[in-house]
Short mmCIF file of C-alpha atoms in Angstrom, two decimals:
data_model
loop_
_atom_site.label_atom_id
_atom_site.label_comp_id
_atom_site.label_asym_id
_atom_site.label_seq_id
_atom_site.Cartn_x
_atom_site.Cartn_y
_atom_site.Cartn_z
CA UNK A 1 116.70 133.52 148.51
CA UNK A 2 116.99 130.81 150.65
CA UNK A 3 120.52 128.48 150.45
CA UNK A 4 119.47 125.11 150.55
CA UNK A 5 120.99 123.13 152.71
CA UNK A 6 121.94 119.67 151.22
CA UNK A 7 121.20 115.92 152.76
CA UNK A 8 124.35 114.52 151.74
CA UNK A 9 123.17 111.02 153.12
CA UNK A 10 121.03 110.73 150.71
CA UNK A 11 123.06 112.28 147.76
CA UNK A 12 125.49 108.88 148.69
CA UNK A 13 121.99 106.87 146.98
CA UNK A 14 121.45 106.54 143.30
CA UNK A 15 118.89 106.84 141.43
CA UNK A 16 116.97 103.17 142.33
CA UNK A 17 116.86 101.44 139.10
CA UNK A 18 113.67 99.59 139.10
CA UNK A 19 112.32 102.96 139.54
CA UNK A 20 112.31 103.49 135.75
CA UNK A 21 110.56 100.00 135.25
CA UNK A 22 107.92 100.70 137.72
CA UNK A 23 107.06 104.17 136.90
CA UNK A 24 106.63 102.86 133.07
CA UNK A 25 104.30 99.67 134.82
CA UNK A 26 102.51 102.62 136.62
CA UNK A 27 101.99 104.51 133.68
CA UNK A 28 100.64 101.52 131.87
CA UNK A 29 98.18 100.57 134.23
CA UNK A 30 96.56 104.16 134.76
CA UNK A 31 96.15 103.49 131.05
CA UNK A 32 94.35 99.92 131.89
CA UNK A 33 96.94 98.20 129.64
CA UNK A 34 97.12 94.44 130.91
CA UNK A 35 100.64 94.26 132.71
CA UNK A 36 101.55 90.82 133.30
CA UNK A 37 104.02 91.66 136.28
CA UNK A 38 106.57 89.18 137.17
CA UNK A 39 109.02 91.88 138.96
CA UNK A 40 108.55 92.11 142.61
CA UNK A 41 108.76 89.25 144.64
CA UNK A 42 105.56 90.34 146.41
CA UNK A 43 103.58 87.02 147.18
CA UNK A 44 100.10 86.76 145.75
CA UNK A 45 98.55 84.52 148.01
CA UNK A 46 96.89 85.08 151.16
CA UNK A 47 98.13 84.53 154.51
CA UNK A 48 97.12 81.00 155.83
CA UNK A 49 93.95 81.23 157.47
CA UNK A 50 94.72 79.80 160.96
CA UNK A 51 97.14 82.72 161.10
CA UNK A 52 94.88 84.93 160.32
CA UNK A 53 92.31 83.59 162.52
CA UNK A 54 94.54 83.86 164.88
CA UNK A 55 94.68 87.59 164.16
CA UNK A 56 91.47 88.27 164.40
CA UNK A 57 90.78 86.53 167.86
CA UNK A 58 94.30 88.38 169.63
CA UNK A 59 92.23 92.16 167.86
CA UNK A 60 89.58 91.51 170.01
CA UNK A 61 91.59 91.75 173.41
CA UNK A 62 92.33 95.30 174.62
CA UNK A 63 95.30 94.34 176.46
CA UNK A 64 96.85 93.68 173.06
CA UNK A 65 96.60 97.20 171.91
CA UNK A 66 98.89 99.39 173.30
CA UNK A 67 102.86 99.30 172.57
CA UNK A 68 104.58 96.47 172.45
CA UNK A 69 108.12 95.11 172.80
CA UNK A 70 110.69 96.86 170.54
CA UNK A 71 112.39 93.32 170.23
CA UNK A 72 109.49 91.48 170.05
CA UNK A 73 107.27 89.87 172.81
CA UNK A 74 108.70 86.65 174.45
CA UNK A 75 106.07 84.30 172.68
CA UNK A 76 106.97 85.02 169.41
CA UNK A 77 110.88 84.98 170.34
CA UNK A 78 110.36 81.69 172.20
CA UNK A 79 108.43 80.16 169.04
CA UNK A 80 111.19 81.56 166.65
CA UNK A 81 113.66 79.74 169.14
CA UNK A 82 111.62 76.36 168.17
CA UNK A 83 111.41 77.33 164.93
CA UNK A 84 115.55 76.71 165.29
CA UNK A 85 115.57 73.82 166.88
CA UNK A 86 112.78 72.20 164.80
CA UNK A 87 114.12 72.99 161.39
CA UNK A 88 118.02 72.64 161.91
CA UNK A 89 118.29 71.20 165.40
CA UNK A 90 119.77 74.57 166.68
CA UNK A 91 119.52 76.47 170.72
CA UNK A 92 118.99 79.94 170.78
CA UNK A 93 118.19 82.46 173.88
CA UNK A 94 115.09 83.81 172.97
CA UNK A 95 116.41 86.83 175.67
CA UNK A 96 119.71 87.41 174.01
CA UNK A 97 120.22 85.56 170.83
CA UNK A 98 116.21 86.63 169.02
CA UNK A 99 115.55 89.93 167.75
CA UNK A 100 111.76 90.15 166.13
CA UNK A 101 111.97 93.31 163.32
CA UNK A 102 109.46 94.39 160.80
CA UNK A 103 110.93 92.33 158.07
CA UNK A 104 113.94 90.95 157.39
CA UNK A 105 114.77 94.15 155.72
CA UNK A 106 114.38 96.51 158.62
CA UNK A 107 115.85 94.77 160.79
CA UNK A 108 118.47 93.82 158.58
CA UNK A 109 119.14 98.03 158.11
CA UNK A 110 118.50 99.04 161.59
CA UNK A 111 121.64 96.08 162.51
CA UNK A 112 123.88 97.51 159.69
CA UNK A 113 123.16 101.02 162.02
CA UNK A 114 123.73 99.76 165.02
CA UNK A 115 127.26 97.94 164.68
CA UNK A 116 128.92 99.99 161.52
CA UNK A 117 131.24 103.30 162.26
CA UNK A 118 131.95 105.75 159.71
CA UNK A 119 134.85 104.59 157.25
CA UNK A 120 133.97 100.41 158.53
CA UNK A 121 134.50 98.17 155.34
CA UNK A 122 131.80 95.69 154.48
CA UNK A 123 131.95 93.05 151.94
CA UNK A 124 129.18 92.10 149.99
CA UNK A 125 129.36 89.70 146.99
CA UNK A 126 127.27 90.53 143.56
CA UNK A 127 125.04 90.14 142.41
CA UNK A 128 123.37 91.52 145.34
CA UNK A 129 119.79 92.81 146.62
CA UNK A 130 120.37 96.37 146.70
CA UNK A 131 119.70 97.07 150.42
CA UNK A 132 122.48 94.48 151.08
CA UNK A 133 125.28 97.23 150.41
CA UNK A 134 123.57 100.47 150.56
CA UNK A 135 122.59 99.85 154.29
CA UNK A 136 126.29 100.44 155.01
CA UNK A 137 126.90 102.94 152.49
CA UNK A 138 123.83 105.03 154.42
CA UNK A 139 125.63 104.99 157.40
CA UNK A 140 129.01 106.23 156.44
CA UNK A 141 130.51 102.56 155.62
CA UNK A 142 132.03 101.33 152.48
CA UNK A 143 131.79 98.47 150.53
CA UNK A 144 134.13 96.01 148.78
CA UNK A 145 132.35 94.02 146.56
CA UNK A 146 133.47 90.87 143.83
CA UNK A 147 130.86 88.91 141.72
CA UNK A 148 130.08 85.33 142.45
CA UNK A 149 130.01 82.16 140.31
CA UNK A 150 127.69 79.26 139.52
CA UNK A 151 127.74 76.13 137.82
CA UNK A 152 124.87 74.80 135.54
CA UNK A 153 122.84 73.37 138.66
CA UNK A 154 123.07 76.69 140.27
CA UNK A 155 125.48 76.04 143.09
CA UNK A 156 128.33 78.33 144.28
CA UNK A 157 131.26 77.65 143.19
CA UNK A 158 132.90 78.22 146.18
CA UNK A 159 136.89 77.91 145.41
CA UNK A 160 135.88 81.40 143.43
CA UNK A 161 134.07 82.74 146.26
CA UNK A 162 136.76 82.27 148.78
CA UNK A 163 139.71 83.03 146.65
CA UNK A 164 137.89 86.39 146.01
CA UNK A 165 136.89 87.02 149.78
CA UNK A 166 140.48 86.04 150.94
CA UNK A 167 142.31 88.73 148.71
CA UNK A 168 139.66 91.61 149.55
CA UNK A 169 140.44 90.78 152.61
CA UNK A 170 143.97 90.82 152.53
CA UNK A 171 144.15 94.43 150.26
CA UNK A 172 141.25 96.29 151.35
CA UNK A 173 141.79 99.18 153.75
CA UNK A 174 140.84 99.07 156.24
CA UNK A 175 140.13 95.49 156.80
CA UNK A 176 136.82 94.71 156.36
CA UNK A 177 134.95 94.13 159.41
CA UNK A 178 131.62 92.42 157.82
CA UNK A 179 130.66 89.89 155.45
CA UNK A 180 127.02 89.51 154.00
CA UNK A 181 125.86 86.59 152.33
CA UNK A 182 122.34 85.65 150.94
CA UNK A 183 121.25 81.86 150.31
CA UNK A 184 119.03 81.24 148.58
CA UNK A 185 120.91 83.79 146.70
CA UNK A 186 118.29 86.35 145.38
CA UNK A 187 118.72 87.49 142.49
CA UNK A 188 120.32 84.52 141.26
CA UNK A 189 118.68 81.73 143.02
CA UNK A 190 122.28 80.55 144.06
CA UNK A 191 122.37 77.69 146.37
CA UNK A 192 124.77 76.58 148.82
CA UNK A 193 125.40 73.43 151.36
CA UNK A 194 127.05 73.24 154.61
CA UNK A 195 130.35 72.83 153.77
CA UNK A 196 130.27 76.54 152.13
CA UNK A 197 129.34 77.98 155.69
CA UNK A 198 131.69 75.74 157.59
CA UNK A 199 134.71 77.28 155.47
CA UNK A 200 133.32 80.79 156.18
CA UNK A 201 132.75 80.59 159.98
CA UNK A 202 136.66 79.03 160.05
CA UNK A 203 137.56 81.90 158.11
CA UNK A 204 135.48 84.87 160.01
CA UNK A 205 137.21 82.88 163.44
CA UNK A 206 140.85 83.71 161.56
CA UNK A 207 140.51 86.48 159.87
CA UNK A 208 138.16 88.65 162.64
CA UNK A 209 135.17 89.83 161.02
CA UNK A 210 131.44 89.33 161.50
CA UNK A 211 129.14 86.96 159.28
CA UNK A 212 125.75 88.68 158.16
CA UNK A 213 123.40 85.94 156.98
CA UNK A 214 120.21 86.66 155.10
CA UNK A 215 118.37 83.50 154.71
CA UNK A 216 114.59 84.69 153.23
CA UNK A 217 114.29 81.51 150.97
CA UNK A 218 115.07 78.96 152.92
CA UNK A 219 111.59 77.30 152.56
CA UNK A 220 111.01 77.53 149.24
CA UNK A 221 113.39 74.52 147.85
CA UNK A 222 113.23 71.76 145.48
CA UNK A 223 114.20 68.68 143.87
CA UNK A 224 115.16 67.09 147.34
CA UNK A 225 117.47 70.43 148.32
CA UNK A 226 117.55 71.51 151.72
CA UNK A 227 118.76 75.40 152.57
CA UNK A 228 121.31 74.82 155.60
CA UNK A 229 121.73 77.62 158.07
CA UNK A 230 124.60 79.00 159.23
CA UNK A 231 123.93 78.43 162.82
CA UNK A 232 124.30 74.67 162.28
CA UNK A 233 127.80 75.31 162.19
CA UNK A 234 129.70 74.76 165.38
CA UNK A 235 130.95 78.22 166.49
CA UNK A 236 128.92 80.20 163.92
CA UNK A 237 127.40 82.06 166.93
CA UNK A 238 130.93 83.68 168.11
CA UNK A 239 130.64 85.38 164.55
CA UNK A 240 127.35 85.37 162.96
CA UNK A 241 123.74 86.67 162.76
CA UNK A 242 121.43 85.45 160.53
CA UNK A 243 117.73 87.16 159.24
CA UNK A 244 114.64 85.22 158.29
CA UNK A 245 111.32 86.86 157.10
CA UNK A 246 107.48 85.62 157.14
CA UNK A 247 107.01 87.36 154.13
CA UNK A 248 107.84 84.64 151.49
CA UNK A 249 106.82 81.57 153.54
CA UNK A 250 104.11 82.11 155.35
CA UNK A 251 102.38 84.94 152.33
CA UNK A 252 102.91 87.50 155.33
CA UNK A 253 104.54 89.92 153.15
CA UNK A 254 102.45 93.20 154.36
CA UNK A 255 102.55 91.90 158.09
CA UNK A 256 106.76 93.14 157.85
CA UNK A 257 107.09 90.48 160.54
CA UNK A 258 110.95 88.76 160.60
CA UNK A 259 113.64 88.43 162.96
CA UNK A 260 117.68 88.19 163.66
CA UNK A 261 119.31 85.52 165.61
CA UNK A 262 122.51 84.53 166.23
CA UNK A 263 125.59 86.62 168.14
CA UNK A 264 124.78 87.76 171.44
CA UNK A 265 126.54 91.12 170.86
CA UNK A 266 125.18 92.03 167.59
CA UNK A 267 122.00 90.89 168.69
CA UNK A 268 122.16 92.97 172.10
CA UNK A 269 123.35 95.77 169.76
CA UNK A 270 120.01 95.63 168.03
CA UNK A 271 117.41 95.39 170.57
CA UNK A 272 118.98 98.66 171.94
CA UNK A 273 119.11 100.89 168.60
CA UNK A 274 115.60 99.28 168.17
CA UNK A 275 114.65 100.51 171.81
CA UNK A 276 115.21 103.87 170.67
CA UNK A 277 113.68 103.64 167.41
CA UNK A 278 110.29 101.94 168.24
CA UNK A 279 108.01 100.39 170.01
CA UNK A 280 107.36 96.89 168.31
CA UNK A 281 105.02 95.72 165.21
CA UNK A 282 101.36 95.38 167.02
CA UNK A 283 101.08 92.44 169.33
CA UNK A 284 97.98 91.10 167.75
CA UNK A 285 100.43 90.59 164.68
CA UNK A 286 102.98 89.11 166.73
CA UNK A 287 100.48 86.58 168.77
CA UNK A 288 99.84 85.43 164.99
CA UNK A 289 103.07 85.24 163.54
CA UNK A 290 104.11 82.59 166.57
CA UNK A 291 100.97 80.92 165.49
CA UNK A 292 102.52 80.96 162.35
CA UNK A 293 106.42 79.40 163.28
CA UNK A 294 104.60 76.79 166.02
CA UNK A 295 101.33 75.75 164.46
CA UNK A 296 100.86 73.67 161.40
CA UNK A 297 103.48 73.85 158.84
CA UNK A 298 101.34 72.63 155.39
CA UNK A 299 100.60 75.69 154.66
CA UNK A 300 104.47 76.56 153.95
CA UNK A 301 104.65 73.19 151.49
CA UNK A 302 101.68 73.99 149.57
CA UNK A 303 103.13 77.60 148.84
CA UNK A 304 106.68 76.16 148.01
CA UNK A 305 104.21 73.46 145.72
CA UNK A 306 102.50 76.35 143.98
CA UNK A 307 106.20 78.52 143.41
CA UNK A 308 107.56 75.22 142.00
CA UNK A 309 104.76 74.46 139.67
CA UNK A 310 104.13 78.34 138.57
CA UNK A 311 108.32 77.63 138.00
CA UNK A 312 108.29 74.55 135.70
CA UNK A 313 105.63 76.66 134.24
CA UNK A 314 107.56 78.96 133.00
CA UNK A 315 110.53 77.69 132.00
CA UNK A 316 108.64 75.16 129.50
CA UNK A 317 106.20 78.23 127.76
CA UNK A 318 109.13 80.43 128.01
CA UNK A 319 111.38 77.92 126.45
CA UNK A 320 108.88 77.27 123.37
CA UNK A 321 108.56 80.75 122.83
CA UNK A 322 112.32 81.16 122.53
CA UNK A 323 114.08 82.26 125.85
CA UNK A 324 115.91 78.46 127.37
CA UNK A 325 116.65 79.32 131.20
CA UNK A 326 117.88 76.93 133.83
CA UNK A 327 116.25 75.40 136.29
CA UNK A 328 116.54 77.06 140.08
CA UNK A 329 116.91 74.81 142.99
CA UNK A 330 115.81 77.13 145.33
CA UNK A 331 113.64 80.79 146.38
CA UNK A 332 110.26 82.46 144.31
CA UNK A 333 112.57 83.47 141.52
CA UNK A 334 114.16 82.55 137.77
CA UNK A 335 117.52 84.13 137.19
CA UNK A 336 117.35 84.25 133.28
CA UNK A 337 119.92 85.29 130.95
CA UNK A 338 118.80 87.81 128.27
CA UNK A 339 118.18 85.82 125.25
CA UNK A 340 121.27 85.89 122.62
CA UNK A 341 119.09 87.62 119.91
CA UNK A 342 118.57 90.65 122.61
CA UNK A 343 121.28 90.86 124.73
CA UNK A 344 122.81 93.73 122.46
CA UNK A 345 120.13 95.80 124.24
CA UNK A 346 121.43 95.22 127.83
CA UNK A 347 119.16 94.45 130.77
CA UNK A 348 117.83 97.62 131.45
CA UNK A 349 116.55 98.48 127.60
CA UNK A 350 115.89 94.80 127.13
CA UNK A 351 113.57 94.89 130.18
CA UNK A 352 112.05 98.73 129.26
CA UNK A 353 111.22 97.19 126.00
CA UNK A 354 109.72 94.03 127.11
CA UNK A 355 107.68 96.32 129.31
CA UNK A 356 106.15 98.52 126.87
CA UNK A 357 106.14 96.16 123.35
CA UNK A 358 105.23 92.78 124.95
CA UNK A 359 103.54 94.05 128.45
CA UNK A 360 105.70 91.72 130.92
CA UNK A 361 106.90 93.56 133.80
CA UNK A 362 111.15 91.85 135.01
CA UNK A 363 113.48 93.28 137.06
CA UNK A 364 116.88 94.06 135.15
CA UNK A 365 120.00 92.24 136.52
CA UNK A 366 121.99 95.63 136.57
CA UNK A 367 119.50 96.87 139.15
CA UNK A 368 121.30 94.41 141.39
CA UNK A 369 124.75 95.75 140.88
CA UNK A 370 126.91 95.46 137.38
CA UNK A 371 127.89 92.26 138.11
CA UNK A 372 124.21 91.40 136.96
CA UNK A 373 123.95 92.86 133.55
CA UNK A 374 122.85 90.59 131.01
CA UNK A 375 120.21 88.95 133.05
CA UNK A 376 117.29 89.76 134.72
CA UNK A 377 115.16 88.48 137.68
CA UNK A 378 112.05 86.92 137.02
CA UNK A 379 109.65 86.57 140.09
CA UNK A 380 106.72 83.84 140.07
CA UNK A 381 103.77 86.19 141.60
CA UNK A 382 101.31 85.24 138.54
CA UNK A 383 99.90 82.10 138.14
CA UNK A 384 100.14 79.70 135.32
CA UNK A 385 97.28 81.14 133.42
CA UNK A 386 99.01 84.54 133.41
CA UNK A 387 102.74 82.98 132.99
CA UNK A 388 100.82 81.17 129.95
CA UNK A 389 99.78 84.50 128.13
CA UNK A 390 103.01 85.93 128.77
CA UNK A 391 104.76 83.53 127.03
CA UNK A 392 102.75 84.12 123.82
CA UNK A 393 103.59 88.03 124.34
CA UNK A 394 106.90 87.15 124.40
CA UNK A 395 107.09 84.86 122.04
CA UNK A 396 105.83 87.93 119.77
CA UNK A 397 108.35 90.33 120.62
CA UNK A 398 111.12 87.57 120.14
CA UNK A 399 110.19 87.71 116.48
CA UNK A 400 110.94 91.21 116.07
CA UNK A 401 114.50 90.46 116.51
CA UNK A 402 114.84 87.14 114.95
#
């Protein structure tokens, strides 16, 4: 008989947790049961059409269909570069400070690769989207982690956050060498202002360690609140790289079009891992995603509009039928805590549950490390008619514990 030989890389990765949820979803729909899915943050809408037109025009050229550039052709890393300077007044190299990848995710992973050794220390604050720590733990790093703290309006409270950060850094062995942060926090919708990534490029300048900042809301904001970047910051780009995605903003979510800007050497670390790893997303897609960051902007408004509407949606049906959550500032989610009469069950069986008695699909907080148990993640990717229906299903299965 054959000895198997094990893959201990992937031994190092848990079971996923949402995997439960969506083979249970799965199940359901083979069985045409009506799932009203709110997990995912998957955008429902479609792409705007001048990007897509766009598309369509840049298919028809044959020139534009053989490889492309691993880091992304110039146009597209010159129109991110005015994306910059347009939305927070910031200069960027499009030849040594812009990295295109195929999402924020990818490139976001193929980074981690690139600039982590075996037994390197990250830090990554909970709750946290999973990829954000297992990227290191997949390539032989570990991870210190702490859980961070809001106030009723959703801001960081950032004495916490810093008191935390300043004593892993201090105890942890070895020193930690990375810090990731996400804002608009997702899961929890977190928001912060500039003065929050002032303190923490002063600190990374001290303390020697490298800023990772993931910045895939930073459209969708409301109530007169504005997502800073990081790179406003005066010296930021001696210690930080930040990653934006097309997905959210733009409804470009299958294109896996996004990008990394910022330090020169993390960035020149990435365009040569991503030399070796490919050979660029299709230029067609490319040609349309500059379209996208240099043509008409309205498009990103009216799908922030629709996330804020589908949002106040929510929160009012949700409220009547028994479950009172707070008001995000910021991103395509509602980070809800489990209703008192429920939160016995925890926010895996509380979500299972939901799933299967009252046929709404959430994503349970623990998924996102156990600093998020006893909430979950609600996404807005159904509109108000749906949101309105699952209200009433809820409203339903409320009873049964009342």
């Amino acid at each position: 008989m054959f000895d198997e030989i094990e893959f201990e890389k992937i031994k190092r990765l848990p079971k996923y947790v949402f995997a439960l949820i969506n083979e249970i979803k799965l199940d359901m729909r083979q069985r045409n049961e009506d799932v009203i899915d709110l997990s995912m943050g998957n955008p429902d809408g479609p792409t705007p059409e001048h990007i897509i037109k766009k598309l369509c025009e840049s298919v028809q050229k044959p020139k534009n269909h053989g490889y492309s550039a691993s880091k992304g052709i110039y146009k597209l890393r010159l129109g991110i570069c005015h994306w910059y300077q347009r939305k927070y007044n910031v200069s960027l190299d499009p030849n040594t400070e812009v990295c295109v990848s195929m999402g924020s995710k990818e490139g976001y992973v193929h980074l981690v690769q690139a600039i982590t050794n075996p037994g390197d220390n990250a830090v990554v604050p909970e709750p946290a989207y999973p990829i954000h720590y297992y990227a290191f733990i997949l390539n032989g790093a570990n991870v210190s982690r702490f859980g961070i703290r809001w106030n009723q309006h959703l801001e960081l409270d950032e004495d916490h956050f810093f008191q935390n950060l300043s004593r892993i850094l201090k105890e942890a062995m070895p020193k930690p060498k990375f810090v990731v942060v996400n804002f608009p926090h997702n899961p929890t919708t977190t928001i912060v202002y500039k003065s929050f990534y002032e303190r923490l490029v002063a600190l990374a300048r001290q303390e020697r360690f490298y800023i990772i900042s993931d910045i895939a809301y930073a459209d969708l904001c409301f109530d007169g609140y504005k997502a800073p970047s990081i790179l406003e910051i005066e010296g930021a780009k001696d210690v930080a790289v930040e990653t934006y995605t097309l997905s959210k903003s733009y409804n470009m979510a299958g294109w896996r079009i996004g990008f990394v800007v910022g330090n020169q050497k993390m960035i020149a670390a990435l365009q040569k891992i991503k030399s070796w790893i490919d050979y660029g997303i299709y230029t067609p897609m490319q040609i349309a995603a500059t379209i996208a960051l240099d043509g008409p902007q309205e498009c990103v408004e009216a799908i922030r509009d629709k996330y804020e509407k589908r949002m106040e949606v929510l929160i009012k049906s949700f409220k009547a039928a028994g479950w009172e959550m707070q008001k995000p500032q910021a991103s395509m989610f509602i980070w809800a805590k489990i209703p008192p009469c429920v939160e016995h069950l925890g926010s895996l069986e509380f979500s299972k549950r939901l799933l299967e008695e009252a046929k709404i699909a959430l994503s349970p907080g623990v998924g996102f490390g156990e600093h998020g148990e006893g909430y979950v993640r609600i996404a807005l990717i159904e509109n108000e008619k749906r949101i309105r229906q699952a209200a009433r299903n809820l409203k339903a299965f409320l009873k049964n514990f009342s």
